[in-house]
Amino acid sequence: MWILQLLLTALAAYLSAKLTPGVSITSYWAAIIVALVLGLLNVFVKPILQFISIPVTVLTLGLFLLVINAVIILLASYLLNCFHVYGFWSALLYSVIFSVISWILEAIFG
């Protein structure tokens, strides 16, 4: 089950990179690494960022969570040579497309 989730996340990452201008993943194997790193960042870094930004998140009615997702994606791009995101707006668009594709794949295979 864990491996299927990893493969679906990697597929979503790869497809999202193909659909988003300013984002590139070198291969599907690199997408698996991107999925692992994004998963680790979502587990360890994202809760800290969410806690720190509670006032801004409440003030923007939750829309600031999109910014946090973009920051996580930019951090993954900084950590990996196989994943390149060229700017904040590309990261923001990538996070939205990635979420939609992940949701669709989860609905199909979940």
PDB file of N, CA and C in Angstrom:
ATOM      1  N   MET A   1       0.825  -1.186   0.000  1.00  0.00           N
ATOM      2  CA  MET A   1       0.000   0.000   0.000  1.00  0.00           C
ATOM      3  C   MET A   1       0.872   1.253   0.000  1.00  0.00           C
ATOM      4  N   TRP A   2       1.911   1.264   0.806  1.00  0.00           N
ATOM      5  CA  TRP A   2       2.827   2.398   0.888  1.00  0.00           C
ATOM      6  C   TRP A   2       3.518   2.633  -0.442  1.00  0.00           C
ATOM      7  N   ILE A   3       3.923   1.553  -1.093  1.00  0.00           N
ATOM      8  CA  ILE A   3       4.620   1.674  -2.377  1.00  0.00           C
ATOM      9  C   ILE A   3       3.660   2.183  -3.457  1.00  0.00           C
ATOM     10  N   LEU A   4       2.420   1.732  -3.433  1.00  0.00           N
ATOM     11  CA  LEU A   4       1.431   2.228  -4.400  1.00  0.00           C
ATOM     12  C   LEU A   4       1.211   3.724  -4.221  1.00  0.00           C
ATOM     13  N   GLN A   5       1.122   4.175  -2.969  1.00  0.00           N
ATOM     14  CA  GLN A   5       0.953   5.604  -2.706  1.00  0.00           C
ATOM     15  C   GLN A   5       2.160   6.398  -3.204  1.00  0.00           C
ATOM     16  N   LEU A   6       3.351   5.861  -2.995  1.00  0.00           N
ATOM     17  CA  LEU A   6       4.567   6.515  -3.463  1.00  0.00           C
ATOM     18  C   LEU A   6       4.574   6.611  -4.990  1.00  0.00           C
ATOM     19  N   LEU A   7       4.207   5.534  -5.666  1.00  0.00           N
ATOM     20  CA  LEU A   7       4.190   5.533  -7.132  1.00  0.00           C
ATOM     21  C   LEU A   7       3.130   6.484  -7.692  1.00  0.00           C
ATOM     22  N   LEU A   8       1.970   6.553  -7.032  1.00  0.00           N
ATOM     23  CA  LEU A   8       0.935   7.489  -7.480  1.00  0.00           C
ATOM     24  C   LEU A   8       1.370   8.935  -7.261  1.00  0.00           C
ATOM     25  N   THR A   9       2.037   9.199  -6.155  1.00  0.00           N
ATOM     26  CA  THR A   9       2.546  10.547  -5.895  1.00  0.00           C
ATOM     27  C   THR A   9       3.632  10.913  -6.902  1.00  0.00           C
ATOM     28  N   ALA A  10       4.486   9.951  -7.227  1.00  0.00           N
ATOM     29  CA  ALA A  10       5.526  10.197  -8.231  1.00  0.00           C
ATOM     30  C   ALA A  10       4.901  10.468  -9.592  1.00  0.00           C
ATOM     31  N   LEU A  11       3.870   9.727  -9.942  1.00  0.00           N
ATOM     32  CA  LEU A  11       3.175   9.960 -11.210  1.00  0.00           C
ATOM     33  C   LEU A  11       2.537  11.348 -11.229  1.00  0.00           C
ATOM     34  N   ALA A  12       1.927  11.733 -10.117  1.00  0.00           N
ATOM     35  CA  ALA A  12       1.334  13.073 -10.025  1.00  0.00           C
ATOM     36  C   ALA A  12       2.406  14.155 -10.139  1.00  0.00           C
ATOM     37  N   ALA A  13       3.548  13.935  -9.508  1.00  0.00           N
ATOM     38  CA  ALA A  13       4.647  14.906  -9.581  1.00  0.00           C
ATOM     39  C   ALA A  13       5.162  15.027 -11.011  1.00  0.00           C
ATOM     40  N   TYR A  14       5.310  13.903 -11.676  1.00  0.00           N
ATOM     41  CA  TYR A  14       5.822  13.896 -13.052  1.00  0.00           C
ATOM     42  C   TYR A  14       4.842  14.573 -14.013  1.00  0.00           C
ATOM     43  N   LEU A  15       3.559  14.204 -13.915  1.00  0.00           N
ATOM     44  CA  LEU A  15       2.553  14.801 -14.800  1.00  0.00           C
ATOM     45  C   LEU A  15       2.396  16.297 -14.534  1.00  0.00           C
ATOM     46  N   SER A  16       2.450  16.674 -13.271  1.00  0.00           N
ATOM     47  CA  SER A  16       2.326  18.094 -12.921  1.00  0.00           C
ATOM     48  C   SER A  16       3.492  18.900 -13.477  1.00  0.00           C
ATOM     49  N   ALA A  17       4.677  18.324 -13.446  1.00  0.00           N
ATOM     50  CA  ALA A  17       5.841  19.018 -13.998  1.00  0.00           C
ATOM     51  C   ALA A  17       5.712  19.188 -15.503  1.00  0.00           C
ATOM     52  N   LYS A  18       5.123  18.203 -16.167  1.00  0.00           N
ATOM     53  CA  LYS A  18       4.930  18.308 -17.614  1.00  0.00           C
ATOM     54  C   LYS A  18       3.896  19.379 -17.968  1.00  0.00           C
ATOM     55  N   LEU A  19       2.935  19.614 -17.075  1.00  0.00           N
ATOM     56  CA  LEU A  19       1.863  20.565 -17.353  1.00  0.00           C
ATOM     57  C   LEU A  19       2.159  21.985 -16.869  1.00  0.00           C
ATOM     58  N   THR A  20       3.171  22.143 -16.032  1.00  0.00           N
ATOM     59  CA  THR A  20       3.458  23.446 -15.435  1.00  0.00           C
ATOM     60  C   THR A  20       4.676  24.082 -16.087  1.00  0.00           C
ATOM     61  N   PRO A  21       4.518  25.276 -16.635  1.00  0.00           N
ATOM     62  CA  PRO A  21       5.698  25.964 -17.169  1.00  0.00           C
ATOM     63  C   PRO A  21       6.617  26.399 -16.024  1.00  0.00           C
ATOM     64  N   GLY A  22       7.903  26.226 -16.226  1.00  0.00           N
ATOM     65  CA  GLY A  22       8.862  26.623 -15.209  1.00  0.00           C
ATOM     66  C   GLY A  22       9.203  25.537 -14.214  1.00  0.00           C
ATOM     67  N   VAL A  23       8.708  24.326 -14.445  1.00  0.00           N
ATOM     68  CA  VAL A  23       8.996  23.196 -13.554  1.00  0.00           C
ATOM     69  C   VAL A  23       9.462  22.035 -14.413  1.00  0.00           C
ATOM     70  N   SER A  24      10.539  21.365 -13.975  1.00  0.00           N
ATOM     71  CA  SER A  24      11.019  20.211 -14.725  1.00  0.00           C
ATOM     72  C   SER A  24      11.516  19.124 -13.776  1.00  0.00           C
ATOM     73  N   ILE A  25      11.223  17.903 -14.167  1.00  0.00           N
ATOM     74  CA  ILE A  25      11.735  16.704 -13.496  1.00  0.00           C
ATOM     75  C   ILE A  25      12.439  15.908 -14.584  1.00  0.00           C
ATOM     76  N   THR A  26      13.658  15.440 -14.292  1.00  0.00           N
ATOM     77  CA  THR A  26      14.479  14.839 -15.335  1.00  0.00           C
ATOM     78  C   THR A  26      13.962  13.497 -15.827  1.00  0.00           C
ATOM     79  N   SER A  27      13.367  12.676 -14.969  1.00  0.00           N
ATOM     80  CA  SER A  27      12.877  11.359 -15.383  1.00  0.00           C
ATOM     81  C   SER A  27      11.829  10.868 -14.389  1.00  0.00           C
ATOM     82  N   TYR A  28      11.205   9.744 -14.724  1.00  0.00           N
ATOM     83  CA  TYR A  28      10.225   9.194 -13.781  1.00  0.00           C
ATOM     84  C   TYR A  28      10.912   8.694 -12.519  1.00  0.00           C
ATOM     85  N   TRP A  29      12.128   8.185 -12.635  1.00  0.00           N
ATOM     86  CA  TRP A  29      12.858   7.751 -11.438  1.00  0.00           C
ATOM     87  C   TRP A  29      13.153   8.936 -10.538  1.00  0.00           C
ATOM     88  N   ALA A  30      13.452  10.070 -11.143  1.00  0.00           N
ATOM     89  CA  ALA A  30      13.653  11.286 -10.363  1.00  0.00           C
ATOM     90  C   ALA A  30      12.346  11.713  -9.691  1.00  0.00           C
ATOM     91  N   ALA A  31      11.221  11.450 -10.346  1.00  0.00           N
ATOM     92  CA  ALA A  31       9.925  11.781  -9.757  1.00  0.00           C
ATOM     93  C   ALA A  31       9.674  10.971  -8.492  1.00  0.00           C
ATOM     94  N   ILE A  32      10.170   9.747  -8.449  1.00  0.00           N
ATOM     95  CA  ILE A  32      10.029   8.936  -7.235  1.00  0.00           C
ATOM     96  C   ILE A  32      10.819   9.572  -6.095  1.00  0.00           C
ATOM     97  N   ILE A  33      12.006  10.070  -6.397  1.00  0.00           N
ATOM     98  CA  ILE A  33      12.814  10.754  -5.383  1.00  0.00           C
ATOM     99  C   ILE A  33      12.125  12.046  -4.951  1.00  0.00           C
ATOM    100  N   VAL A  34      11.559  12.781  -5.904  1.00  0.00           N
ATOM    101  CA  VAL A  34      10.826  14.005  -5.584  1.00  0.00           C
ATOM    102  C   VAL A  34       9.650  13.681  -4.672  1.00  0.00           C
ATOM    103  N   ALA A  35       8.938  12.598  -4.961  1.00  0.00           N
ATOM    104  CA  ALA A  35       7.805  12.201  -4.123  1.00  0.00           C
ATOM    105  C   ALA A  35       8.262  11.879  -2.703  1.00  0.00           C
ATOM    106  N   LEU A  36       9.382  11.192  -2.567  1.00  0.00           N
ATOM    107  CA  LEU A  36       9.916  10.884  -1.237  1.00  0.00           C
ATOM    108  C   LEU A  36      10.294  12.151  -0.478  1.00  0.00           C
ATOM    109  N   VAL A  37      11.000  13.048  -1.146  1.00  0.00           N
ATOM    110  CA  VAL A  37      11.438  14.284  -0.488  1.00  0.00           C
ATOM    111  C   VAL A  37      10.238  15.157  -0.124  1.00  0.00           C
ATOM    112  N   LEU A  38       9.280  15.287  -1.033  1.00  0.00           N
ATOM    113  CA  LEU A  38       8.083  16.064  -0.714  1.00  0.00           C
ATOM    114  C   LEU A  38       7.328  15.453   0.462  1.00  0.00           C
ATOM    115  N   GLY A  39       7.259  14.139   0.503  1.00  0.00           N
ATOM    116  CA  GLY A  39       6.614  13.474   1.632  1.00  0.00           C
ATOM    117  C   GLY A  39       7.319  13.767   2.946  1.00  0.00           C
ATOM    118  N   LEU A  40       8.642  13.697   2.945  1.00  0.00           N
ATOM    119  CA  LEU A  40       9.400  13.982   4.160  1.00  0.00           C
ATOM    120  C   LEU A  40       9.258  15.446   4.582  1.00  0.00           C
ATOM    121  N   LEU A  41       9.305  16.350   3.619  1.00  0.00           N
ATOM    122  CA  LEU A  41       9.128  17.768   3.944  1.00  0.00           C
ATOM    123  C   LEU A  41       7.723  18.044   4.475  1.00  0.00           C
ATOM    124  N   ASN A  42       6.722  17.376   3.914  1.00  0.00           N
ATOM    125  CA  ASN A  42       5.351  17.553   4.397  1.00  0.00           C
ATOM    126  C   ASN A  42       5.172  17.015   5.812  1.00  0.00           C
ATOM    127  N   VAL A  43       5.940  15.996   6.174  1.00  0.00           N
ATOM    128  CA  VAL A  43       5.832  15.423   7.515  1.00  0.00           C
ATOM    129  C   VAL A  43       6.590  16.254   8.545  1.00  0.00           C
ATOM    130  N   PHE A  44       7.791  16.726   8.192  1.00  0.00           N
ATOM    131  CA  PHE A  44       8.649  17.349   9.186  1.00  0.00           C
ATOM    132  C   PHE A  44       8.664  18.882   9.148  1.00  0.00           C
ATOM    133  N   VAL A  45       8.598  19.491   7.995  1.00  0.00           N
ATOM    134  CA  VAL A  45       8.744  20.948   7.889  1.00  0.00           C
ATOM    135  C   VAL A  45       7.390  21.656   7.826  1.00  0.00           C
ATOM    136  N   LYS A  46       6.452  21.108   7.075  1.00  0.00           N
ATOM    137  CA  LYS A  46       5.172  21.773   6.868  1.00  0.00           C
ATOM    138  C   LYS A  46       4.408  22.051   8.168  1.00  0.00           C
ATOM    139  N   PRO A  47       4.356  21.121   9.129  1.00  0.00           N
ATOM    140  CA  PRO A  47       3.649  21.445  10.383  1.00  0.00           C
ATOM    141  C   PRO A  47       4.265  22.629  11.133  1.00  0.00           C
ATOM    142  N   ILE A  48       5.577  22.761  11.071  1.00  0.00           N
ATOM    143  CA  ILE A  48       6.238  23.891  11.726  1.00  0.00           C
ATOM    144  C   ILE A  48       5.845  25.198  11.042  1.00  0.00           C
ATOM    145  N   LEU A  49       5.872  25.204   9.714  1.00  0.00           N
ATOM    146  CA  LEU A  49       5.475  26.400   8.977  1.00  0.00           C
ATOM    147  C   LEU A  49       4.005  26.748   9.215  1.00  0.00           C
ATOM    148  N   GLN A  50       3.162  25.726   9.292  1.00  0.00           N
ATOM    149  CA  GLN A  50       1.750  25.979   9.543  1.00  0.00           C
ATOM    150  C   GLN A  50       1.534  26.555  10.942  1.00  0.00           C
ATOM    151  N   PHE A  51       2.260  26.050  11.912  1.00  0.00           N
ATOM    152  CA  PHE A  51       2.111  26.553  13.278  1.00  0.00           C
ATOM    153  C   PHE A  51       2.572  28.001  13.385  1.00  0.00           C
ATOM    154  N   ILE A  52       3.698  28.304  12.751  1.00  0.00           N
ATOM    155  CA  ILE A  52       4.231  29.662  12.799  1.00  0.00           C
ATOM    156  C   ILE A  52       3.288  30.648  12.110  1.00  0.00           C
ATOM    157  N   SER A  53       2.614  30.192  11.079  1.00  0.00           N
ATOM    158  CA  SER A  53       1.788  31.098  10.276  1.00  0.00           C
ATOM    159  C   SER A  53       0.298  31.047  10.620  1.00  0.00           C
ATOM    160  N   ILE A  54      -0.063  30.560  11.782  1.00  0.00           N
ATOM    161  CA  ILE A  54      -1.483  30.468  12.150  1.00  0.00           C
ATOM    162  C   ILE A  54      -2.197  31.819  12.044  1.00  0.00           C
ATOM    163  N   PRO A  55      -1.630  32.914  12.574  1.00  0.00           N
ATOM    164  CA  PRO A  55      -2.362  34.195  12.449  1.00  0.00           C
ATOM    165  C   PRO A  55      -2.601  34.618  10.992  1.00  0.00           C
ATOM    166  N   VAL A  56      -1.599  34.460  10.140  1.00  0.00           N
ATOM    167  CA  VAL A  56      -1.755  34.849   8.734  1.00  0.00           C
ATOM    168  C   VAL A  56      -2.748  33.916   8.037  1.00  0.00           C
ATOM    169  N   THR A  57      -2.700  32.639   8.369  1.00  0.00           N
ATOM    170  CA  THR A  57      -3.616  31.674   7.767  1.00  0.00           C
ATOM    171  C   THR A  57      -5.059  31.983   8.143  1.00  0.00           C
ATOM    172  N   VAL A  58      -5.291  32.332   9.399  1.00  0.00           N
ATOM    173  CA  VAL A  58      -6.644  32.688   9.835  1.00  0.00           C
ATOM    174  C   VAL A  58      -7.091  33.985   9.154  1.00  0.00           C
ATOM    175  N   LEU A  59      -6.191  34.943   9.077  1.00  0.00           N
ATOM    176  CA  LEU A  59      -6.510  36.228   8.459  1.00  0.00           C
ATOM    177  C   LEU A  59      -6.868  36.084   6.978  1.00  0.00           C
ATOM    178  N   THR A  60      -6.213  35.165   6.284  1.00  0.00           N
ATOM    179  CA  THR A  60      -6.475  34.969   4.848  1.00  0.00           C
ATOM    180  C   THR A  60      -7.472  33.843   4.588  1.00  0.00           C
ATOM    181  N   LEU A  61      -8.125  33.382   5.642  1.00  0.00           N
ATOM    182  CA  LEU A  61      -9.127  32.309   5.547  1.00  0.00           C
ATOM    183  C   LEU A  61      -8.559  31.033   4.926  1.00  0.00           C
ATOM    184  N   GLY A  62      -7.313  30.733   5.227  1.00  0.00           N
ATOM    185  CA  GLY A  62      -6.687  29.491   4.785  1.00  0.00           C
ATOM    186  C   GLY A  62      -5.931  29.577   3.483  1.00  0.00           C
ATOM    187  N   LEU A  63      -6.038  30.678   2.772  1.00  0.00           N
ATOM    188  CA  LEU A  63      -5.356  30.791   1.483  1.00  0.00           C
ATOM    189  C   LEU A  63      -3.841  30.813   1.624  1.00  0.00           C
ATOM    190  N   PHE A  64      -3.337  31.191   2.794  1.00  0.00           N
ATOM    191  CA  PHE A  64      -1.899  31.212   2.997  1.00  0.00           C
ATOM    192  C   PHE A  64      -1.306  29.801   2.953  1.00  0.00           C
ATOM    193  N   LEU A  65      -2.130  28.780   3.125  1.00  0.00           N
ATOM    194  CA  LEU A  65      -1.643  27.398   3.019  1.00  0.00           C
ATOM    195  C   LEU A  65      -1.109  27.105   1.616  1.00  0.00           C
ATOM    196  N   LEU A  66      -1.642  27.787   0.614  1.00  0.00           N
ATOM    197  CA  LEU A  66      -1.103  27.642  -0.743  1.00  0.00           C
ATOM    198  C   LEU A  66       0.327  28.161  -0.812  1.00  0.00           C
ATOM    199  N   VAL A  67       0.600  29.238  -0.105  1.00  0.00           N
ATOM    200  CA  VAL A  67       1.956  29.786  -0.060  1.00  0.00           C
ATOM    201  C   VAL A  67       2.896  28.805   0.634  1.00  0.00           C
ATOM    202  N   ILE A  68       2.418  28.182   1.708  1.00  0.00           N
ATOM    203  CA  ILE A  68       3.236  27.197   2.421  1.00  0.00           C
ATOM    204  C   ILE A  68       3.546  26.017   1.502  1.00  0.00           C
ATOM    205  N   ASN A  69       2.559  25.565   0.734  1.00  0.00           N
ATOM    206  CA  ASN A  69       2.807  24.476  -0.219  1.00  0.00           C
ATOM    207  C   ASN A  69       3.860  24.881  -1.250  1.00  0.00           C
ATOM    208  N   ALA A  70       3.782  26.110  -1.737  1.00  0.00           N
ATOM    209  CA  ALA A  70       4.764  26.593  -2.708  1.00  0.00           C
ATOM    210  C   ALA A  70       6.158  26.648  -2.093  1.00  0.00           C
ATOM    211  N   VAL A  71       6.255  27.046  -0.841  1.00  0.00           N
ATOM    212  CA  VAL A  71       7.551  27.096  -0.150  1.00  0.00           C
ATOM    213  C   VAL A  71       8.128  25.691   0.008  1.00  0.00           C
ATOM    214  N   ILE A  72       7.289  24.721   0.320  1.00  0.00           N
ATOM    215  CA  ILE A  72       7.743  23.330   0.437  1.00  0.00           C
ATOM    216  C   ILE A  72       8.274  22.841  -0.913  1.00  0.00           C
ATOM    217  N   ILE A  73       7.594  23.174  -1.982  1.00  0.00           N
ATOM    218  CA  ILE A  73       8.040  22.767  -3.321  1.00  0.00           C
ATOM    219  C   ILE A  73       9.350  23.455  -3.690  1.00  0.00           C
ATOM    220  N   LEU A  74       9.482  24.730  -3.372  1.00  0.00           N
ATOM    221  CA  LEU A  74      10.744  25.430  -3.632  1.00  0.00           C
ATOM    222  C   LEU A  74      11.884  24.838  -2.808  1.00  0.00           C
ATOM    223  N   LEU A  75      11.600  24.433  -1.584  1.00  0.00           N
ATOM    224  CA  LEU A  75      12.619  23.794  -0.745  1.00  0.00           C
ATOM    225  C   LEU A  75      13.049  22.455  -1.341  1.00  0.00           C
ATOM    226  N   ALA A  76      12.095  21.682  -1.835  1.00  0.00           N
ATOM    227  CA  ALA A  76      12.433  20.410  -2.488  1.00  0.00           C
ATOM    228  C   ALA A  76      13.271  20.661  -3.738  1.00  0.00           C
ATOM    229  N   SER A  77      12.937  21.698  -4.482  1.00  0.00           N
ATOM    230  CA  SER A  77      13.719  22.045  -5.668  1.00  0.00           C
ATOM    231  C   SER A  77      15.138  22.439  -5.294  1.00  0.00           C
ATOM    232  N   TYR A  78      15.289  23.123  -4.182  1.00  0.00           N
ATOM    233  CA  TYR A  78      16.617  23.524  -3.716  1.00  0.00           C
ATOM    234  C   TYR A  78      17.447  22.308  -3.284  1.00  0.00           C
ATOM    235  N   LEU A  79      16.794  21.310  -2.710  1.00  0.00           N
ATOM    236  CA  LEU A  79      17.501  20.138  -2.197  1.00  0.00           C
ATOM    237  C   LEU A  79      17.873  19.123  -3.275  1.00  0.00           C
ATOM    238  N   LEU A  80      17.131  19.106  -4.376  1.00  0.00           N
ATOM    239  CA  LEU A  80      17.315  18.071  -5.392  1.00  0.00           C
ATOM    240  C   LEU A  80      17.847  18.662  -6.701  1.00  0.00           C
ATOM    241  N   ASN A  81      18.791  17.960  -7.307  1.00  0.00           N
ATOM    242  CA  ASN A  81      19.305  18.380  -8.612  1.00  0.00           C
ATOM    243  C   ASN A  81      18.399  17.946  -9.759  1.00  0.00           C
ATOM    244  N   CYS A  82      17.552  16.966  -9.523  1.00  0.00           N
ATOM    245  CA  CYS A  82      16.707  16.417 -10.586  1.00  0.00           C
ATOM    246  C   CYS A  82      15.350  17.112 -10.694  1.00  0.00           C
ATOM    247  N   PHE A  83      15.097  18.077  -9.841  1.00  0.00           N
ATOM    248  CA  PHE A  83      13.806  18.767  -9.769  1.00  0.00           C
ATOM    249  C   PHE A  83      14.067  20.267  -9.754  1.00  0.00           C
ATOM    250  N   HIS A  84      13.588  20.965 -10.779  1.00  0.00           N
ATOM    251  CA  HIS A  84      13.864  22.390 -10.900  1.00  0.00           C
ATOM    252  C   HIS A  84      12.558  23.167 -10.976  1.00  0.00           C
ATOM    253  N   VAL A  85      12.431  24.156 -10.109  1.00  0.00           N
ATOM    254  CA  VAL A  85      11.287  25.061 -10.120  1.00  0.00           C
ATOM    255  C   VAL A  85      11.849  26.463 -10.258  1.00  0.00           C
ATOM    256  N   TYR A  86      11.407  27.172 -11.279  1.00  0.00           N
ATOM    257  CA  TYR A  86      11.952  28.479 -11.605  1.00  0.00           C
ATOM    258  C   TYR A  86      11.015  29.584 -11.127  1.00  0.00           C
ATOM    259  N   GLY A  87      11.007  29.842  -9.833  1.00  0.00           N
ATOM    260  CA  GLY A  87      10.247  30.955  -9.289  1.00  0.00           C
ATOM    261  C   GLY A  87       9.060  30.549  -8.443  1.00  0.00           C
ATOM    262  N   PHE A  88       8.627  31.520  -7.640  1.00  0.00           N
ATOM    263  CA  PHE A  88       7.531  31.290  -6.705  1.00  0.00           C
ATOM    264  C   PHE A  88       6.220  30.986  -7.418  1.00  0.00           C
ATOM    265  N   TRP A  89       5.917  31.728  -8.474  1.00  0.00           N
ATOM    266  CA  TRP A  89       4.637  31.538  -9.155  1.00  0.00           C
ATOM    267  C   TRP A  89       4.550  30.181  -9.841  1.00  0.00           C
ATOM    268  N   SER A  90       5.665  29.708 -10.346  1.00  0.00           N
ATOM    269  CA  SER A  90       5.680  28.350 -10.908  1.00  0.00           C
ATOM    270  C   SER A  90       5.443  27.320  -9.815  1.00  0.00           C
ATOM    271  N   ALA A  91       6.024  27.537  -8.648  1.00  0.00           N
ATOM    272  CA  ALA A  91       5.815  26.623  -7.524  1.00  0.00           C
ATOM    273  C   ALA A  91       4.368  26.643  -7.061  1.00  0.00           C
ATOM    274  N   LEU A  92       3.766  27.817  -7.038  1.00  0.00           N
ATOM    275  CA  LEU A  92       2.368  27.923  -6.622  1.00  0.00           C
ATOM    276  C   LEU A  92       1.444  27.212  -7.606  1.00  0.00           C
ATOM    277  N   LEU A  93       1.659  27.451  -8.894  1.00  0.00           N
ATOM    278  CA  LEU A  93       0.851  26.777  -9.907  1.00  0.00           C
ATOM    279  C   LEU A  93       1.080  25.270  -9.882  1.00  0.00           C
ATOM    280  N   TYR A  94       2.342  24.866  -9.701  1.00  0.00           N
ATOM    281  CA  TYR A  94       2.666  23.440  -9.612  1.00  0.00           C
ATOM    282  C   TYR A  94       1.941  22.795  -8.435  1.00  0.00           C
ATOM    283  N   SER A  95       1.891  23.476  -7.300  1.00  0.00           N
ATOM    284  CA  SER A  95       1.240  22.885  -6.128  1.00  0.00           C
ATOM    285  C   SER A  95      -0.253  22.685  -6.366  1.00  0.00           C
ATOM    286  N   VAL A  96      -0.883  23.619  -7.063  1.00  0.00           N
ATOM    287  CA  VAL A  96      -2.317  23.477  -7.350  1.00  0.00           C
ATOM    288  C   VAL A  96      -2.550  22.328  -8.333  1.00  0.00           C
ATOM    289  N   ILE A  97      -1.764  22.286  -9.406  1.00  0.00           N
ATOM    290  CA  ILE A  97      -1.909  21.211 -10.399  1.00  0.00           C
ATOM    291  C   ILE A  97      -1.588  19.856  -9.774  1.00  0.00           C
ATOM    292  N   PHE A  98      -0.537  19.815  -8.959  1.00  0.00           N
ATOM    293  CA  PHE A  98      -0.154  18.583  -8.278  1.00  0.00           C
ATOM    294  C   PHE A  98      -1.281  18.092  -7.376  1.00  0.00           C
ATOM    295  N   SER A  99      -1.929  18.999  -6.655  1.00  0.00           N
ATOM    296  CA  SER A  99      -3.029  18.616  -5.769  1.00  0.00           C
ATOM    297  C   SER A  99      -4.206  18.046  -6.558  1.00  0.00           C
ATOM    298  N   VAL A 100      -4.529  18.681  -7.673  1.00  0.00           N
ATOM    299  CA  VAL A 100      -5.658  18.205  -8.487  1.00  0.00           C
ATOM    300  C   VAL A 100      -5.353  16.828  -9.080  1.00  0.00           C
ATOM    301  N   ILE A 101      -4.155  16.662  -9.626  1.00  0.00           N
ATOM    302  CA  ILE A 101      -3.796  15.369 -10.222  1.00  0.00           C
ATOM    303  C   ILE A 101      -3.721  14.286  -9.151  1.00  0.00           C
ATOM    304  N   SER A 102      -3.183  14.612  -7.987  1.00  0.00           N
ATOM    305  CA  SER A 102      -3.133  13.635  -6.890  1.00  0.00           C
ATOM    306  C   SER A 102      -4.536  13.221  -6.475  1.00  0.00           C
ATOM    307  N   TRP A 103      -5.438  14.189  -6.418  1.00  0.00           N
ATOM    308  CA  TRP A 103      -6.818  13.903  -6.039  1.00  0.00           C
ATOM    309  C   TRP A 103      -7.482  12.985  -7.068  1.00  0.00           C
ATOM    310  N   ILE A 104      -7.255  13.257  -8.348  1.00  0.00           N
ATOM    311  CA  ILE A 104      -7.830  12.425  -9.409  1.00  0.00           C
ATOM    312  C   ILE A 104      -7.260  11.002  -9.345  1.00  0.00           C
ATOM    313  N   LEU A 105      -5.946  10.882  -9.208  1.00  0.00           N
ATOM    314  CA  LEU A 105      -5.327   9.549  -9.123  1.00  0.00           C
ATOM    315  C   LEU A 105      -5.804   8.784  -7.890  1.00  0.00           C
ATOM    316  N   GLU A 106      -5.961   9.496  -6.782  1.00  0.00           N
ATOM    317  CA  GLU A 106      -6.457   8.855  -5.565  1.00  0.00           C
ATOM    318  C   GLU A 106      -7.886   8.372  -5.746  1.00  0.00           C
ATOM    319  N   ALA A 107      -8.693   9.156  -6.464  1.00  0.00           N
ATOM    320  CA  ALA A 107     -10.077   8.746  -6.723  1.00  0.00           C
ATOM    321  C   ALA A 107     -10.145   7.518  -7.625  1.00  0.00           C
ATOM    322  N   ILE A 108      -9.216   7.434  -8.573  1.00  0.00           N
ATOM    323  CA  ILE A 108      -9.203   6.300  -9.494  1.00  0.00           C
ATOM    324  C   ILE A 108      -8.651   5.052  -8.840  1.00  0.00           C
ATOM    325  N   PHE A 109      -7.498   5.186  -8.176  1.00  0.00           N
ATOM    326  CA  PHE A 109      -6.793   4.009  -7.647  1.00  0.00           C
ATOM    327  C   PHE A 109      -6.950   3.821  -6.147  1.00  0.00           C
ATOM    328  N   GLY A 110      -7.501   4.823  -5.460  1.00  0.00           N
ATOM    329  CA  GLY A 110      -7.539   4.812  -4.005  1.00  0.00           C
ATOM    330  C   GLY A 110      -8.395   3.760  -3.415  1.00  0.00           C
TER     331      GLY A 110
END
